[in-house]
């Protein structure tokens, strides 16, 4: 009989945010696979748990995955944990779970903290349907493409964001989406927990580049229920690409259409209108 692979959620800040069951499973596991063993040792020590520990992270997951699957096949039970929150959610684990399922090894979730769900639960935005996008790409052009692709989404958008990039992402959002309502959920469950609610432009003012600390979840109202944009995003972008960046009207129209998801003919009409006005 193979052992069981447990996917165990751990706290995202406040150490009390772990279930009795998670602690029991960790205490009973033959092996604990952790994203960062040094980080998790402190956590396990806090709960008085001392079990064999091995690492499982993005860069060793192929090799380590095989090792863990072999232990499971031998009948050992393995608990997978990540640095914080629920493994596999913007954290390593998916490949291991998929391989275990394929190998007919039982996989059991031990649910608990997840930053996206904690943020959504107290944000005050609609909770009936939402889209979790995880982290946006690092490169600005790819990030904007990604944001443009979900601009028309009718459900609340949830992103994980790094504090260093928050200001840039809020600027991208403002340019692509207009001034929708949004929430920045920062340092959840920790001493400096903060829910900053408002329009994207007010959040941009609040979270200036270089001043943001801690961990961040960003939630954005869906297109349908969004507050009307304060400035026409298409016109602003056209102006920027033509006037500031010196693109030809044709190139600017192509780029703005791609980034905003607006039909190229409409963007072209807007460019003509702007030209006539001047
Ligand atoms: N697996 C985790 C979960 O279940 O939420 C997410 C891990 S992901 C590598 C880390 C990101 O989650 C952070 O960059 C941040 O966007 C978000 N996050 C984690 N803990 C947080 C917290 N206490 N407050 C706000 N955001 C948090």
PDB file of C-alpha atoms in Angstrom, residues 6-253:
ATOM      1  CA  UNK A   6      -0.735  15.455   2.557  1.00  0.00           C
ATOM      2  CA  UNK A   7      -0.850  19.030   1.228  1.00  0.00           C
ATOM      3  CA  UNK A   8      -0.675  21.002   4.456  1.00  0.00           C
ATOM      4  CA  UNK A   9      -1.434  24.726   4.733  1.00  0.00           C
ATOM      5  CA  UNK A  10       0.700  26.718   7.192  1.00  0.00           C
ATOM      6  CA  UNK A  11       0.260  30.306   8.488  1.00  0.00           C
ATOM      7  CA  UNK A  12       0.807  33.375   6.269  1.00  0.00           C
ATOM      8  CA  UNK A  13       1.987  35.461   9.215  1.00  0.00           C
ATOM      9  CA  UNK A  14       0.176  34.857  12.467  1.00  0.00           C
ATOM     10  CA  UNK A  15       1.437  31.549  13.855  1.00  0.00           C
ATOM     11  CA  UNK A  16      -1.964  30.776  15.378  1.00  0.00           C
ATOM     12  CA  UNK A  17      -3.384  30.335  11.886  1.00  0.00           C
ATOM     13  CA  UNK A  18      -2.833  26.612  11.632  1.00  0.00           C
ATOM     14  CA  UNK A  19      -5.374  23.880  12.232  1.00  0.00           C
ATOM     15  CA  UNK A  20      -5.232  21.169  14.923  1.00  0.00           C
ATOM     16  CA  UNK A  21      -5.368  18.676  12.114  1.00  0.00           C
ATOM     17  CA  UNK A  22      -2.399  20.226  10.295  1.00  0.00           C
ATOM     18  CA  UNK A  23      -0.317  19.988  13.471  1.00  0.00           C
ATOM     19  CA  UNK A  24      -1.332  16.360  14.013  1.00  0.00           C
ATOM     20  CA  UNK A  25      -0.564  15.408  10.392  1.00  0.00           C
ATOM     21  CA  UNK A  26       2.842  17.099  10.603  1.00  0.00           C
ATOM     22  CA  UNK A  27       3.587  15.313  13.895  1.00  0.00           C
ATOM     23  CA  UNK A  28       2.639  11.934  12.422  1.00  0.00           C
ATOM     24  CA  UNK A  29       4.243  12.323   8.969  1.00  0.00           C
ATOM     25  CA  UNK A  30       7.168  10.024   8.144  1.00  0.00           C
ATOM     26  CA  UNK A  31       8.662  12.817   6.104  1.00  0.00           C
ATOM     27  CA  UNK A  32       7.972  16.546   5.764  1.00  0.00           C
ATOM     28  CA  UNK A  33       8.832  18.089   2.391  1.00  0.00           C
ATOM     29  CA  UNK A  34       9.364  21.835   2.760  1.00  0.00           C
ATOM     30  CA  UNK A  35      10.045  24.613   0.275  1.00  0.00           C
ATOM     31  CA  UNK A  36      12.772  26.047   2.524  1.00  0.00           C
ATOM     32  CA  UNK A  37      13.883  23.696   5.280  1.00  0.00           C
ATOM     33  CA  UNK A  38      15.572  26.456   7.309  1.00  0.00           C
ATOM     34  CA  UNK A  39      12.423  28.563   7.296  1.00  0.00           C
ATOM     35  CA  UNK A  40      10.186  25.608   8.114  1.00  0.00           C
ATOM     36  CA  UNK A  41      12.446  24.340  10.924  1.00  0.00           C
ATOM     37  CA  UNK A  42      11.594  27.477  12.890  1.00  0.00           C
ATOM     38  CA  UNK A  43       7.904  26.972  12.253  1.00  0.00           C
ATOM     39  CA  UNK A  44       8.011  23.287  13.223  1.00  0.00           C
ATOM     40  CA  UNK A  45      10.035  24.063  16.351  1.00  0.00           C
ATOM     41  CA  UNK A  46       7.353  26.560  17.348  1.00  0.00           C
ATOM     42  CA  UNK A  47       4.766  23.766  17.323  1.00  0.00           C
ATOM     43  CA  UNK A  48       7.166  21.264  18.912  1.00  0.00           C
ATOM     44  CA  UNK A  49       7.269  19.093  15.800  1.00  0.00           C
ATOM     45  CA  UNK A  50      10.388  17.120  15.059  1.00  0.00           C
ATOM     46  CA  UNK A  51      10.148  14.891  11.979  1.00  0.00           C
ATOM     47  CA  UNK A  52      12.575  14.104   9.149  1.00  0.00           C
ATOM     48  CA  UNK A  53      12.667  17.062   6.792  1.00  0.00           C
ATOM     49  CA  UNK A  54      13.596  17.273   3.126  1.00  0.00           C
ATOM     50  CA  UNK A  55      13.518  20.135   0.660  1.00  0.00           C
ATOM     51  CA  UNK A  56      11.149  20.475  -2.256  1.00  0.00           C
ATOM     52  CA  UNK A  57      11.412  23.729  -4.192  1.00  0.00           C
ATOM     53  CA  UNK A  58      11.186  24.967  -7.753  1.00  0.00           C
ATOM     54  CA  UNK A  59      14.751  24.159  -8.794  1.00  0.00           C
ATOM     55  CA  UNK A  60      15.012  20.655  -7.357  1.00  0.00           C
ATOM     56  CA  UNK A  61      11.423  19.584  -7.876  1.00  0.00           C
ATOM     57  CA  UNK A  62      12.100  17.091 -10.673  1.00  0.00           C
ATOM     58  CA  UNK A  63      14.801  15.221  -8.773  1.00  0.00           C
ATOM     59  CA  UNK A  64      13.191  15.626  -5.367  1.00  0.00           C
ATOM     60  CA  UNK A  65       9.780  14.757  -6.736  1.00  0.00           C
ATOM     61  CA  UNK A  66      11.080  11.317  -7.749  1.00  0.00           C
ATOM     62  CA  UNK A  67      12.630  10.827  -4.315  1.00  0.00           C
ATOM     63  CA  UNK A  68       9.382  11.753  -2.572  1.00  0.00           C
ATOM     64  CA  UNK A  69       7.296   9.547  -4.875  1.00  0.00           C
ATOM     65  CA  UNK A  70       9.615   6.608  -4.106  1.00  0.00           C
ATOM     66  CA  UNK A  71       9.086   7.143  -0.361  1.00  0.00           C
ATOM     67  CA  UNK A  72       5.322   7.274  -0.910  1.00  0.00           C
ATOM     68  CA  UNK A  73       5.456   4.062  -2.947  1.00  0.00           C
ATOM     69  CA  UNK A  74       7.331   2.436  -0.049  1.00  0.00           C
ATOM     70  CA  UNK A  75       4.339   3.266   2.150  1.00  0.00           C
ATOM     71  CA  UNK A  76       5.676   6.318   3.977  1.00  0.00           C
ATOM     72  CA  UNK A  77       3.388   9.281   4.568  1.00  0.00           C
ATOM     73  CA  UNK A  78       4.660  12.649   3.357  1.00  0.00           C
ATOM     74  CA  UNK A  79       3.432  16.135   4.346  1.00  0.00           C
ATOM     75  CA  UNK A  80       4.178  18.886   1.838  1.00  0.00           C
ATOM     76  CA  UNK A  81       4.432  22.425   3.198  1.00  0.00           C
ATOM     77  CA  UNK A  82       5.535  25.707   1.648  1.00  0.00           C
ATOM     78  CA  UNK A  83       7.009  28.819   3.265  1.00  0.00           C
ATOM     79  CA  UNK A  84       3.548  30.224   3.917  1.00  0.00           C
ATOM     80  CA  UNK A  85      -0.058  29.428   3.174  1.00  0.00           C
ATOM     81  CA  UNK A  86      -1.315  26.682   0.934  1.00  0.00           C
ATOM     82  CA  UNK A  87       1.257  24.698  -1.073  1.00  0.00           C
ATOM     83  CA  UNK A  88       0.691  24.703  -4.858  1.00  0.00           C
ATOM     84  CA  UNK A  89      -0.951  28.151  -4.746  1.00  0.00           C
ATOM     85  CA  UNK A  90       1.799  30.281  -6.341  1.00  0.00           C
ATOM     86  CA  UNK A  91       4.108  27.856  -4.540  1.00  0.00           C
ATOM     87  CA  UNK A  92       5.810  24.574  -5.473  1.00  0.00           C
ATOM     88  CA  UNK A  93       3.769  21.386  -5.349  1.00  0.00           C
ATOM     89  CA  UNK A  94       1.624  21.092  -8.447  1.00  0.00           C
ATOM     90  CA  UNK A  95       4.019  18.763 -10.275  1.00  0.00           C
ATOM     91  CA  UNK A  96       4.329  16.496  -7.261  1.00  0.00           C
ATOM     92  CA  UNK A  97       0.562  16.319  -6.810  1.00  0.00           C
ATOM     93  CA  UNK A  98       0.052  15.597 -10.504  1.00  0.00           C
ATOM     94  CA  UNK A  99       2.664  12.809 -10.465  1.00  0.00           C
ATOM     95  CA  UNK A 100       1.206  11.328  -7.275  1.00  0.00           C
ATOM     96  CA  UNK A 101      -2.291  11.327  -8.763  1.00  0.00           C
ATOM     97  CA  UNK A 102      -0.934   9.650 -11.893  1.00  0.00           C
ATOM     98  CA  UNK A 103       0.818   7.033  -9.758  1.00  0.00           C
ATOM     99  CA  UNK A 104      -2.449   6.416  -7.875  1.00  0.00           C
ATOM    100  CA  UNK A 105      -0.980   7.630  -4.616  1.00  0.00           C
ATOM    101  CA  UNK A 106      -3.632   9.167  -2.337  1.00  0.00           C
ATOM    102  CA  UNK A 107      -3.372  12.959  -2.095  1.00  0.00           C
ATOM    103  CA  UNK A 108      -5.152  14.611   0.827  1.00  0.00           C
ATOM    104  CA  UNK A 109      -5.517  18.378   1.357  1.00  0.00           C
ATOM    105  CA  UNK A 110      -5.191  19.788   4.860  1.00  0.00           C
ATOM    106  CA  UNK A 111      -6.674  23.237   4.284  1.00  0.00           C
ATOM    107  CA  UNK A 112      -5.853  26.475   6.044  1.00  0.00           C
ATOM    108  CA  UNK A 113      -4.472  29.931   5.327  1.00  0.00           C
ATOM    109  CA  UNK A 114      -4.267  31.271   1.799  1.00  0.00           C
ATOM    110  CA  UNK A 115      -3.447  34.948   1.236  1.00  0.00           C
ATOM    111  CA  UNK A 116      -5.761  35.346  -1.767  1.00  0.00           C
ATOM    112  CA  UNK A 117      -8.785  34.001   0.099  1.00  0.00           C
ATOM    113  CA  UNK A 118      -7.972  35.883   3.313  1.00  0.00           C
ATOM    114  CA  UNK A 119      -7.698  39.123   1.305  1.00  0.00           C
ATOM    115  CA  UNK A 120     -10.919  38.516  -0.598  1.00  0.00           C
ATOM    116  CA  UNK A 121     -12.858  37.600   2.533  1.00  0.00           C
ATOM    117  CA  UNK A 122     -12.295  41.025   4.127  1.00  0.00           C
ATOM    118  CA  UNK A 123     -11.784  43.269   1.084  1.00  0.00           C
ATOM    119  CA  UNK A 124     -15.429  44.246   0.750  1.00  0.00           C
ATOM    120  CA  UNK A 125     -15.492  43.432  -2.977  1.00  0.00           C
ATOM    121  CA  UNK A 126     -17.958  40.924  -4.480  1.00  0.00           C
ATOM    122  CA  UNK A 127     -17.044  37.407  -3.435  1.00  0.00           C
ATOM    123  CA  UNK A 128     -19.462  35.316  -5.490  1.00  0.00           C
ATOM    124  CA  UNK A 129     -17.022  34.872  -8.367  1.00  0.00           C
ATOM    125  CA  UNK A 130     -13.392  35.835  -8.731  1.00  0.00           C
ATOM    126  CA  UNK A 131     -10.307  35.150 -10.826  1.00  0.00           C
ATOM    127  CA  UNK A 132      -7.007  34.397  -9.167  1.00  0.00           C
ATOM    128  CA  UNK A 133      -4.143  35.421 -11.463  1.00  0.00           C
ATOM    129  CA  UNK A 134      -1.223  34.752  -9.100  1.00  0.00           C
ATOM    130  CA  UNK A 135       1.913  36.784  -9.881  1.00  0.00           C
ATOM    131  CA  UNK A 136       2.062  38.987 -12.961  1.00  0.00           C
ATOM    132  CA  UNK A 137       5.055  38.631 -15.302  1.00  0.00           C
ATOM    133  CA  UNK A 138       8.161  40.637 -14.360  1.00  0.00           C
ATOM    134  CA  UNK A 139       8.695  42.277 -17.721  1.00  0.00           C
ATOM    135  CA  UNK A 140       6.553  45.362 -18.117  1.00  0.00           C
ATOM    136  CA  UNK A 141       5.441  44.613 -21.683  1.00  0.00           C
ATOM    137  CA  UNK A 142       4.356  41.097 -20.721  1.00  0.00           C
ATOM    138  CA  UNK A 143       2.706  42.364 -17.566  1.00  0.00           C
ATOM    139  CA  UNK A 144       0.664  44.869 -19.550  1.00  0.00           C
ATOM    140  CA  UNK A 145      -0.274  42.225 -22.099  1.00  0.00           C
ATOM    141  CA  UNK A 146      -1.482  39.992 -19.292  1.00  0.00           C
ATOM    142  CA  UNK A 147      -3.455  42.821 -17.689  1.00  0.00           C
ATOM    143  CA  UNK A 148      -4.966  43.777 -21.049  1.00  0.00           C
ATOM    144  CA  UNK A 149      -6.032  40.182 -21.614  1.00  0.00           C
ATOM    145  CA  UNK A 150      -8.203  40.238 -18.470  1.00  0.00           C
ATOM    146  CA  UNK A 151      -9.358  43.863 -18.732  1.00  0.00           C
ATOM    147  CA  UNK A 152     -12.891  42.854 -19.695  1.00  0.00           C
ATOM    148  CA  UNK A 153     -13.182  40.168 -17.017  1.00  0.00           C
ATOM    149  CA  UNK A 154     -16.523  40.347 -15.202  1.00  0.00           C
ATOM    150  CA  UNK A 155     -15.215  38.878 -11.958  1.00  0.00           C
ATOM    151  CA  UNK A 156     -13.028  40.372  -9.244  1.00  0.00           C
ATOM    152  CA  UNK A 157      -9.347  40.027 -10.181  1.00  0.00           C
ATOM    153  CA  UNK A 158      -6.868  38.894  -7.549  1.00  0.00           C
ATOM    154  CA  UNK A 159      -3.106  39.252  -7.989  1.00  0.00           C
ATOM    155  CA  UNK A 160      -0.123  38.488  -5.812  1.00  0.00           C
ATOM    156  CA  UNK A 161       2.258  41.392  -6.035  1.00  0.00           C
ATOM    157  CA  UNK A 162       5.708  42.263  -4.760  1.00  0.00           C
ATOM    158  CA  UNK A 163       5.955  45.494  -2.733  1.00  0.00           C
ATOM    159  CA  UNK A 164       8.649  46.834  -5.101  1.00  0.00           C
ATOM    160  CA  UNK A 165       6.422  46.534  -8.120  1.00  0.00           C
ATOM    161  CA  UNK A 166       3.084  47.604  -6.653  1.00  0.00           C
ATOM    162  CA  UNK A 167       3.369  51.254  -7.750  1.00  0.00           C
ATOM    163  CA  UNK A 168       4.226  50.253 -11.342  1.00  0.00           C
ATOM    164  CA  UNK A 169       1.373  47.778 -11.489  1.00  0.00           C
ATOM    165  CA  UNK A 170      -1.105  50.357 -10.163  1.00  0.00           C
ATOM    166  CA  UNK A 171       0.066  52.728 -12.896  1.00  0.00           C
ATOM    167  CA  UNK A 172      -0.402  50.015 -15.536  1.00  0.00           C
ATOM    168  CA  UNK A 173      -3.854  49.284 -14.143  1.00  0.00           C
ATOM    169  CA  UNK A 174      -4.819  52.947 -14.235  1.00  0.00           C
ATOM    170  CA  UNK A 175      -3.700  53.301 -17.830  1.00  0.00           C
ATOM    171  CA  UNK A 176      -5.317  50.109 -19.024  1.00  0.00           C
ATOM    172  CA  UNK A 177      -8.481  49.925 -16.913  1.00  0.00           C
ATOM    173  CA  UNK A 178      -9.209  53.527 -15.942  1.00  0.00           C
ATOM    174  CA  UNK A 179      -9.901  54.463 -12.345  1.00  0.00           C
ATOM    175  CA  UNK A 180     -11.656  51.382 -11.000  1.00  0.00           C
ATOM    176  CA  UNK A 181     -12.119  50.500  -7.359  1.00  0.00           C
ATOM    177  CA  UNK A 182      -9.391  48.288  -5.946  1.00  0.00           C
ATOM    178  CA  UNK A 183      -8.041  47.007  -2.657  1.00  0.00           C
ATOM    179  CA  UNK A 184      -4.458  46.518  -1.524  1.00  0.00           C
ATOM    180  CA  UNK A 185      -4.362  43.915   1.257  1.00  0.00           C
ATOM    181  CA  UNK A 186      -0.970  44.156   2.929  1.00  0.00           C
ATOM    182  CA  UNK A 187       0.726  42.145   5.675  1.00  0.00           C
ATOM    183  CA  UNK A 188      -2.336  39.995   6.312  1.00  0.00           C
ATOM    184  CA  UNK A 189      -2.575  38.457   9.803  1.00  0.00           C
ATOM    185  CA  UNK A 190       0.568  40.380  10.877  1.00  0.00           C
ATOM    186  CA  UNK A 191       1.012  43.379  13.189  1.00  0.00           C
ATOM    187  CA  UNK A 192       0.877  45.932  10.363  1.00  0.00           C
ATOM    188  CA  UNK A 193      -2.065  44.381   8.541  1.00  0.00           C
ATOM    189  CA  UNK A 194      -3.706  46.917   6.259  1.00  0.00           C
ATOM    190  CA  UNK A 195      -6.625  46.999   3.862  1.00  0.00           C
ATOM    191  CA  UNK A 196      -6.280  50.070   1.633  1.00  0.00           C
ATOM    192  CA  UNK A 197      -9.500  50.568  -0.305  1.00  0.00           C
ATOM    193  CA  UNK A 198     -10.209  53.151  -2.990  1.00  0.00           C
ATOM    194  CA  UNK A 199      -9.781  54.021  -6.621  1.00  0.00           C
ATOM    195  CA  UNK A 200      -6.643  52.909  -8.400  1.00  0.00           C
ATOM    196  CA  UNK A 201      -5.448  56.538  -8.543  1.00  0.00           C
ATOM    197  CA  UNK A 202      -5.841  57.058  -4.779  1.00  0.00           C
ATOM    198  CA  UNK A 203      -4.008  53.791  -4.143  1.00  0.00           C
ATOM    199  CA  UNK A 204      -1.251  54.946  -6.475  1.00  0.00           C
ATOM    200  CA  UNK A 205      -0.841  58.055  -4.368  1.00  0.00           C
ATOM    201  CA  UNK A 206      -0.828  56.028  -1.186  1.00  0.00           C
ATOM    202  CA  UNK A 207       1.685  53.439  -2.417  1.00  0.00           C
ATOM    203  CA  UNK A 208       4.455  55.477  -3.992  1.00  0.00           C
ATOM    204  CA  UNK A 209       7.367  53.639  -5.491  1.00  0.00           C
ATOM    205  CA  UNK A 210       9.975  52.614  -2.958  1.00  0.00           C
ATOM    206  CA  UNK A 211       7.754  53.142   0.073  1.00  0.00           C
ATOM    207  CA  UNK A 212       5.834  49.858   0.177  1.00  0.00           C
ATOM    208  CA  UNK A 213       6.761  47.205   2.707  1.00  0.00           C
ATOM    209  CA  UNK A 214       5.619  43.680   3.347  1.00  0.00           C
ATOM    210  CA  UNK A 215       3.542  41.263   1.366  1.00  0.00           C
ATOM    211  CA  UNK A 216       0.698  42.330  -0.843  1.00  0.00           C
ATOM    212  CA  UNK A 217      -2.457  41.007  -2.445  1.00  0.00           C
ATOM    213  CA  UNK A 218      -4.064  43.300  -5.012  1.00  0.00           C
ATOM    214  CA  UNK A 219      -7.771  43.008  -5.795  1.00  0.00           C
ATOM    215  CA  UNK A 220      -9.490  44.873  -8.629  1.00  0.00           C
ATOM    216  CA  UNK A 221     -13.175  45.385  -9.307  1.00  0.00           C
ATOM    217  CA  UNK A 222     -14.473  43.687 -12.448  1.00  0.00           C
ATOM    218  CA  UNK A 223     -15.101  45.638 -15.643  1.00  0.00           C
ATOM    219  CA  UNK A 224     -18.898  45.565 -15.414  1.00  0.00           C
ATOM    220  CA  UNK A 225     -19.123  46.941 -11.911  1.00  0.00           C
ATOM    221  CA  UNK A 226     -16.166  49.233 -12.181  1.00  0.00           C
ATOM    222  CA  UNK A 227     -16.614  52.912 -11.450  1.00  0.00           C
ATOM    223  CA  UNK A 228     -16.492  54.891 -14.689  1.00  0.00           C
ATOM    224  CA  UNK A 229     -12.977  55.754 -15.672  1.00  0.00           C
ATOM    225  CA  UNK A 230     -11.915  59.253 -14.692  1.00  0.00           C
ATOM    226  CA  UNK A 231      -9.865  59.754 -17.799  1.00  0.00           C
ATOM    227  CA  UNK A 232     -10.242  57.985 -21.127  1.00  0.00           C
ATOM    228  CA  UNK A 233      -7.525  55.361 -20.880  1.00  0.00           C
ATOM    229  CA  UNK A 234      -7.268  54.976 -24.664  1.00  0.00           C
ATOM    230  CA  UNK A 235      -6.741  58.696 -25.255  1.00  0.00           C
ATOM    231  CA  UNK A 236      -4.176  58.924 -22.442  1.00  0.00           C
ATOM    232  CA  UNK A 237      -2.221  56.040 -23.875  1.00  0.00           C
ATOM    233  CA  UNK A 238      -2.353  57.388 -27.429  1.00  0.00           C
ATOM    234  CA  UNK A 239      -1.081  60.714 -26.217  1.00  0.00           C
ATOM    235  CA  UNK A 240       1.737  59.080 -24.358  1.00  0.00           C
ATOM    236  CA  UNK A 241       2.893  56.862 -27.206  1.00  0.00           C
ATOM    237  CA  UNK A 242       2.609  59.560 -29.891  1.00  0.00           C
ATOM    238  CA  UNK A 243       3.771  62.629 -27.973  1.00  0.00           C
ATOM    239  CA  UNK A 244       6.170  61.263 -25.389  1.00  0.00           C
ATOM    240  CA  UNK A 245       7.498  58.127 -27.019  1.00  0.00           C
ATOM    241  CA  UNK A 246       7.342  59.440 -30.595  1.00  0.00           C
ATOM    242  CA  UNK A 247       5.559  56.456 -32.161  1.00  0.00           C
ATOM    243  CA  UNK A 248       3.745  56.866 -35.468  1.00  0.00           C
ATOM    244  CA  UNK A 249      -0.052  57.048 -35.217  1.00  0.00           C
ATOM    245  CA  UNK A 250      -0.285  53.606 -36.808  1.00  0.00           C
ATOM    246  CA  UNK A 251       2.115  52.004 -34.317  1.00  0.00           C
ATOM    247  CA  UNK A 252       0.525  53.792 -31.381  1.00  0.00           C
ATOM    248  CA  UNK A 253      -2.941  52.613 -32.432  1.00  0.00           C
TER     249      UNK A 253
END
